[in-house]
Amino acid sequence: MLKSAATALYRKTYNILQAQRQIKSNTHKMAELAAIPLVEIEDQGIFKYILIKVTGKETEDGSEPSKLIVRGYADCEWHADIYERTQKICKSGALDTECLGGGRIEHNPQKKYLKVYGHSTGYGRADHSESKRILLTKYTNYEIETSDEGY
């Protein structure tokens, strides 16, 4: 009887430790995803941008946490260059990425104005209204216009 009680106690302790490991692992994965900024774009000018879905690795409970981010860099000639730069950063943290499309952004900080428009030849047109929603998290007092016109 004493042996079965010790075995039961061992199993309970083991199960508790496994649950704690799972929680710690899930928390770490969520923290990696949370550390990725929603918006990184140039301070001014006209440049290409992409909308990216970043997904954390599947957690123990089977869920895949994710978020959408906007990236735009003037020194990137192609939308693919922006995506590759972002992929390198995300892959180092074991995050998966998917480019959902692209376009261009016109950024005028003096007027507090952003225009999101056009498309990417390689990735297609991003959902500019979704990109606008994400940009508003950083540029709360900006006027942000969207258009499907232009390249």
XYZ file of C-alpha atoms in Angstrom:
151
model
C 0.000 0.000 0.000
C 2.842 2.374 0.840
C 4.460 1.565 -2.517
C 1.261 2.400 -4.452
C 0.873 5.690 -2.541
C 4.481 6.603 -3.395
C 3.860 5.704 -7.049
C 0.717 7.865 -7.113
C 2.594 10.765 -5.535
C 5.388 10.361 -8.093
C 2.871 10.421 -10.960
C 1.172 13.556 -9.612
C 4.529 15.297 -9.197
C 5.604 14.221 -12.688
C 2.342 15.489 -14.209
C 2.672 18.825 -12.410
C 6.253 19.247 -13.655
C 5.198 18.394 -17.222
C 2.384 20.956 -17.054
C 4.819 23.590 -15.764
C 7.222 22.855 -18.636
C 4.377 23.186 -21.128
C 3.309 26.528 -19.670
C 6.901 27.793 -19.707
C 7.384 26.665 -23.313
C 4.123 28.283 -24.456
C 4.974 31.497 -22.600
C 8.398 31.637 -24.281
C 6.852 31.152 -27.731
C 4.288 33.874 -27.070
C 7.031 36.230 -25.829
C 9.059 35.716 -29.030
C 6.028 36.641 -31.116
C 5.136 39.604 -28.902
C 8.685 40.972 -29.261
C 8.217 41.483 -33.020
C 7.066 45.109 -33.605
C 3.851 45.555 -35.568
C 5.275 48.355 -37.721
C 8.706 49.132 -39.141
C 8.663 51.668 -41.961
C 10.841 54.538 -43.153
C 10.598 57.890 -41.386
C 9.667 59.628 -44.658
C 9.447 59.229 -48.400
C 7.885 56.771 -50.836
C 8.936 53.138 -50.557
C 7.772 49.573 -51.076
C 6.057 47.732 -48.240
C 4.714 44.268 -47.460
C 2.124 42.817 -45.107
C 3.421 39.707 -43.315
C 1.766 37.080 -41.153
C 4.132 35.930 -38.395
C 3.259 32.665 -36.682
C 4.754 31.159 -33.558
C 5.440 27.460 -33.411
C 2.509 25.262 -32.484
C 2.021 25.191 -28.742
C 1.364 22.092 -26.675
C -2.369 22.776 -26.787
C -2.296 22.751 -30.603
C -2.778 26.485 -31.148
C -0.570 28.594 -33.422
C -0.327 32.170 -32.179
C 0.091 34.726 -34.959
C -0.038 38.412 -35.819
C 0.179 40.644 -38.878
C 3.036 43.111 -39.303
C 3.889 45.863 -41.812
C 7.416 46.389 -43.122
C 8.690 49.034 -45.548
C 12.291 49.981 -46.260
C 13.578 52.476 -48.835
C 16.887 50.642 -49.254
C 15.082 47.524 -50.499
C 14.752 47.540 -54.278
C 12.221 44.698 -54.372
C 9.387 43.539 -52.125
C 11.262 40.233 -51.844
C 14.222 42.082 -50.272
C 11.944 43.359 -47.511
C 10.552 39.888 -46.970
C 14.001 38.269 -46.822
C 15.184 40.805 -44.225
C 12.150 40.165 -42.065
C 12.380 36.394 -42.503
C 15.951 36.354 -41.196
C 14.903 38.139 -38.023
C 11.863 35.937 -37.461
C 13.601 32.651 -38.287
C 16.289 33.373 -35.687
C 13.479 33.275 -33.141
C 11.892 30.138 -34.634
C 8.910 32.057 -36.011
C 7.302 31.293 -39.372
C 6.399 34.010 -41.873
C 4.084 34.370 -44.853
C 3.992 37.387 -47.143
C 0.361 38.338 -47.748
C 1.071 40.964 -50.404
C 2.614 44.354 -50.856
C 2.407 47.807 -52.319
C 3.869 51.214 -51.610
C 3.686 53.700 -48.778
C 4.041 57.453 -49.031
C 5.087 58.861 -45.653
C 4.980 62.606 -44.986
C 5.699 63.204 -41.280
C 5.314 67.016 -41.567
C 1.693 66.568 -42.660
C 1.209 63.461 -40.468
C 0.097 61.634 -43.557
C 0.493 58.097 -44.891
C -0.809 56.761 -48.184
C -0.917 52.985 -48.669
C -1.439 51.962 -52.287
C -0.494 49.814 -55.254
C 0.645 46.208 -55.413
C 3.649 43.919 -55.504
C 4.378 42.170 -58.778
C 5.789 39.174 -56.911
C 3.367 38.916 -53.952
C 0.223 40.611 -55.216
C -1.781 43.361 -53.562
C -1.791 43.482 -49.774
C -5.029 44.158 -47.951
C -4.394 47.894 -47.606
C -7.235 48.356 -45.120
C -5.573 45.757 -42.851
C -2.217 47.483 -43.340
C -3.868 50.792 -42.404
C -5.293 49.244 -39.224
C -1.804 48.070 -38.223
C -0.161 51.397 -39.131
C -2.686 53.195 -36.919
C -1.261 51.358 -33.895
C 1.951 53.378 -34.308
C 0.729 56.479 -36.170
C -2.375 57.187 -34.114
C -2.629 60.890 -34.992
C -1.955 60.463 -38.729
C -4.326 60.652 -41.645
C -3.930 57.342 -43.480
C -5.328 56.977 -46.983
C -5.584 53.713 -48.920
C -5.940 53.102 -52.631
C -5.715 50.113 -54.932
C -4.537 52.410 -57.744
C -0.942 52.898 -58.770
C 2.123 50.698 -58.725
